[in-house]
PDB file of C-alpha atoms and ligand atoms in Angstrom:
ATOM      1  CA  MET A   1     -64.486  31.061 -21.952  1.00 77.00           C
ATOM      2  CA  LYS A   2     -65.720  34.578 -22.602  1.00 86.00           C
ATOM      3  CA  PHE A   3     -67.946  36.587 -20.297  1.00 91.00           C
ATOM      4  CA  CYS A   4     -70.379  39.346 -21.035  1.00 92.00           C
ATOM      5  CA  PRO A   5     -68.896  42.784 -20.250  1.00 91.00           C
ATOM      6  CA  GLU A   6     -72.393  44.054 -19.429  1.00 91.00           C
ATOM      7  CA  CYS A   7     -73.726  41.537 -16.947  1.00 95.00           C
ATOM      8  CA  GLU A   8     -70.819  39.073 -16.549  1.00 92.00           C
ATOM      9  CA  SER A   9     -72.764  35.981 -17.502  1.00 92.00           C
ATOM     10  CA  LEU A  10     -71.218  33.374 -19.779  1.00 92.00           C
ATOM     11  CA  LEU A  11     -71.353  34.093 -23.501  1.00 90.00           C
ATOM     12  CA  SER A  12     -72.395  31.217 -25.726  1.00 90.00           C
ATOM     13  CA  PRO A  13     -71.332  30.858 -29.360  1.00 88.00           C
ATOM     14  CA  GLN A  14     -74.230  31.074 -31.806  1.00 86.00           C
ATOM     15  CA  LYS A  15     -74.674  31.248 -35.529  1.00 82.00           C
ATOM     16  CA  VAL A  16     -76.139  34.604 -36.483  1.00 72.00           C
ATOM     17  CA  GLY A  17     -76.795  34.750 -40.208  1.00 77.00           C
ATOM     18  CA  LYS A  18     -73.575  33.689 -41.924  1.00 79.00           C
ATOM     19  CA  SER A  19     -71.222  34.614 -39.118  1.00 80.00           C
ATOM     20  CA  ARG A  20     -70.600  33.143 -35.710  1.00 84.00           C
ATOM     21  CA  LYS A  21     -71.126  35.311 -32.694  1.00 88.00           C
ATOM     22  CA  LEU A  22     -70.839  35.129 -28.957  1.00 90.00           C
ATOM     23  CA  VAL A  23     -74.215  35.886 -27.479  1.00 91.00           C
ATOM     24  CA  CYS A  24     -75.208  36.711 -23.941  1.00 92.00           C
ATOM     25  CA  ARG A  25     -78.462  34.982 -23.171  1.00 91.00           C
ATOM     26  CA  ARG A  26     -79.213  37.239 -20.259  1.00 92.00           C
ATOM     27  CA  CYS A  27     -78.946  40.764 -21.686  1.00 94.00           C
ATOM     28  CA  GLY A  28     -78.657  40.128 -25.413  1.00 91.00           C
ATOM     29  CA  TYR A  29     -75.098  41.424 -25.801  1.00 90.00           C
ATOM     30  CA  THR A  30     -73.409  40.070 -28.928  1.00 89.00           C
ATOM     31  CA  ARG A  31     -69.767  39.948 -29.835  1.00 86.00           C
ATOM     32  CA  SER A  32     -68.580  38.813 -33.255  1.00 83.00           C
ATOM     33  CA  LEU A  33     -66.049  36.008 -33.367  1.00 75.00           C
ATOM     34  CA  THR A  34     -63.083  37.705 -34.960  1.00 65.00           C
ATOM     35  CA  SER A  35     -60.452  35.804 -36.895  1.00 56.00           C
ATOM     36  CA  LYS A  36     -58.052  36.507 -34.052  1.00 59.00           C
ATOM     37  CA  VAL A  37     -60.292  34.653 -31.615  1.00 53.00           C
ATOM     38  CA  LYS A  38     -60.579  31.730 -34.037  1.00 54.00           C
ATOM     39  CA  ALA A  39     -56.803  31.584 -34.430  1.00 54.00           C
ATOM     40  CA  THR A  40     -56.412  31.380 -30.669  1.00 56.00           C
ATOM     41  CA  TYR A  41     -58.780  28.426 -30.561  1.00 53.00           C
ATOM     42  CA  ARG A  42     -56.804  26.655 -33.254  1.00 52.00           C
ATOM     43  CA  ILE A  43     -53.544  27.021 -31.337  1.00 49.00           C
ATOM     44  CA  GLU A  44     -55.168  25.590 -28.223  1.00 49.00           C
ATOM     45  CA  GLU A  45     -56.327  22.563 -30.192  1.00 48.00           C
ATOM     46  CA  LYS A  46     -52.803  21.917 -31.414  1.00 49.00           C
ATOM     47  CA  ILE A  47     -51.399  21.929 -27.889  1.00 46.00           C
ATOM     48  CA  ASP A  48     -54.050  19.431 -26.804  1.00 44.00           C
ATOM     49  CA  HIS A  49     -52.703  16.833 -29.224  1.00 46.00           C
ATOM     50  CA  GLY A  50     -49.429  16.748 -27.352  1.00 47.00           C
ATOM     51  CA  PRO A  51     -45.919  16.473 -28.734  1.00 49.00           C
ATOM     52  CA  LYS A  52     -45.281  14.294 -31.751  1.00 50.00           C
ATOM     53  CA  GLU A  53     -43.890  10.811 -31.247  1.00 46.00           C
ATOM     54  CA  GLU A  54     -40.156  10.962 -30.956  1.00 49.00           C
ATOM     55  CA  THR A  55     -39.682   7.425 -32.223  1.00 51.00           C
ATOM     56  CA  ILE A  56     -38.042   7.258 -35.595  1.00 54.00           C
ATOM     57  CA  ILE A  57     -39.926   4.977 -37.904  1.00 53.00           C
ATOM     58  CA  LEU A  58     -37.889   3.144 -40.471  1.00 59.00           C
ATOM     59  CA  ASP A  59     -40.082   2.968 -43.505  1.00 60.00           C
ATOM     60  CA  GLU A  60     -39.015  -0.203 -45.270  1.00 59.00           C
ATOM     61  CA  GLU A  61     -40.753   0.554 -48.560  1.00 60.00           C
ATOM     62  CA  ASP A  62     -39.491   4.089 -48.672  1.00 59.00           C
ATOM     63  CA  ALA A  63     -35.945   2.955 -48.000  1.00 53.00           C
ATOM     64  CA  LYS A  64     -36.087   0.405 -50.828  1.00 58.00           C
ATOM     65  CA  GLN A  65     -37.384   2.883 -53.376  1.00 62.00           C
ATOM     66  CA  ARG A  66     -34.916   5.613 -52.618  1.00 63.00           C
ATOM     67  CA  PRO A  67     -31.424   5.182 -54.071  1.00 73.00           C
ATOM     68  CA  MET A  68     -29.149   5.272 -51.079  1.00 80.00           C
ATOM     69  CA  PRO A  69     -25.462   6.047 -50.825  1.00 90.00           C
ATOM     70  CA  THR A  70     -23.155   3.347 -49.539  1.00 94.00           C
ATOM     71  CA  VAL A  71     -20.344   3.560 -47.057  1.00 94.00           C
ATOM     72  CA  ARG A  72     -17.678   1.244 -45.704  1.00 95.00           C
ATOM     73  CA  ALA A  73     -19.206  -0.143 -42.523  1.00 95.00           C
ATOM     74  CA  VAL A  74     -18.934  -3.621 -41.093  1.00 96.00           C
ATOM     75  CA  CYS A  75     -22.277  -5.389 -40.652  1.00 96.00           C
ATOM     76  CA  PRO A  76     -22.684  -6.680 -37.076  1.00 95.00           C
ATOM     77  CA  ARG A  77     -24.595  -9.713 -38.380  1.00 96.00           C
ATOM     78  CA  CYS A  78     -22.757 -11.039 -41.421  1.00 98.00           C
ATOM     79  CA  GLY A  79     -19.537  -9.033 -41.469  1.00 97.00           C
ATOM     80  CA  HIS A  80     -20.160  -7.539 -44.905  1.00 97.00           C
ATOM     81  CA  LYS A  81     -18.146  -4.379 -45.320  1.00 96.00           C
ATOM     82  CA  VAL A  82     -20.474  -2.170 -47.369  1.00 96.00           C
ATOM     83  CA  ALA A  83     -23.709  -0.723 -46.064  1.00 96.00           C
ATOM     84  CA  TYR A  84     -26.278   1.795 -47.193  1.00 94.00           C
ATOM     85  CA  TYR A  85     -26.565   4.758 -44.895  1.00 93.00           C
ATOM     86  CA  TRP A  86     -28.866   7.684 -44.245  1.00 90.00           C
ATOM     87  CA  GLN A  87     -29.160  10.352 -41.620  1.00 87.00           C
ATOM     88  CA  VAL A  88     -32.124  11.421 -39.546  1.00 85.00           C
ATOM     89  CA  GLN A  89     -32.449  14.693 -37.706  1.00 80.00           C
ATOM     90  CA  THR A  90     -33.800  14.026 -34.246  1.00 72.00           C
ATOM     91  CA  ARG A  91     -36.765  16.102 -33.101  1.00 71.00           C
ATOM     92  CA  SER A  92     -35.050  17.832 -30.212  1.00 68.00           C
ATOM     93  CA  GLY A  93     -32.248  19.034 -32.444  1.00 63.00           C
ATOM     94  CA  ASP A  94     -29.611  19.048 -29.744  1.00 69.00           C
ATOM     95  CA  GLU A  95     -28.575  15.472 -30.460  1.00 68.00           C
ATOM     96  CA  GLY A  96     -27.779  16.407 -34.026  1.00 79.00           C
ATOM     97  CA  MET A  97     -27.898  13.862 -36.811  1.00 83.00           C
ATOM     98  CA  THR A  98     -28.207  10.135 -36.213  1.00 86.00           C
ATOM     99  CA  THR A  99     -26.705   7.885 -38.854  1.00 90.00           C
ATOM    100  CA  PHE A 100     -28.426   4.638 -39.789  1.00 93.00           C
ATOM    101  CA  TYR A 101     -26.820   1.788 -41.697  1.00 95.00           C
ATOM    102  CA  ARG A 102     -28.288  -1.094 -43.643  1.00 95.00           C
ATOM    103  CA  CYS A 103     -26.160  -3.998 -44.755  1.00 96.00           C
ATOM    104  CA  GLN A 104     -26.025  -4.391 -48.536  1.00 95.00           C
ATOM    105  CA  GLU A 105     -25.865  -8.161 -48.110  1.00 95.00           C
ATOM    106  CA  CYS A 106     -28.367  -9.176 -45.423  1.00 97.00           C
ATOM    107  CA  SER A 107     -30.402  -5.972 -44.880  1.00 95.00           C
ATOM    108  CA  GLN A 108     -29.466  -5.810 -41.224  1.00 96.00           C
ATOM    109  CA  THR A 109     -30.168  -2.265 -40.024  1.00 96.00           C
ATOM    110  CA  TRP A 110     -28.366  -0.546 -37.183  1.00 95.00           C
ATOM    111  CA  ARG A 111     -27.626   2.933 -36.002  1.00 92.00           C
ATOM    112  CA  GLU A 112     -24.470   4.648 -35.054  1.00 84.00           C
ATOM    113  CA  TYR A 113     -24.213   5.492 -31.369  1.00 67.00           C
TER     114      TYR A 113
HETATM  115 ZN1   ZN B 201     -75.014  40.125 -20.628  1.00 79.17          ZN
HETATM  116 ZN1   ZN B 202     -25.081  -8.147 -43.147  1.00 79.17          ZN
END
């Protein structure tokens, strides 16, 4: 919200020619929308969307296509001793890396706690 410095009534955004301006309907005061003002609006929009989902999505297709390194890890389902593994950086950063495993034999996926 921007107010007119002349008469203190609310300025409304209007298209004047090719540029956008804030216009006072009462006294005719105009103020051009500078890029700085626009940038501020953009930042506000971003905040409105809220924080990104923290849930880590395991993309099955992506995991299949990517060649993954293997490690010696015992599968909790079938007891197989070799599993693929990959690491995911958690959003907050203070938890560090989380390691995920996927059994080479039965595709059981689990994470290291
Ligand atoms: Zn005014
Ligand atoms: Zn398994």
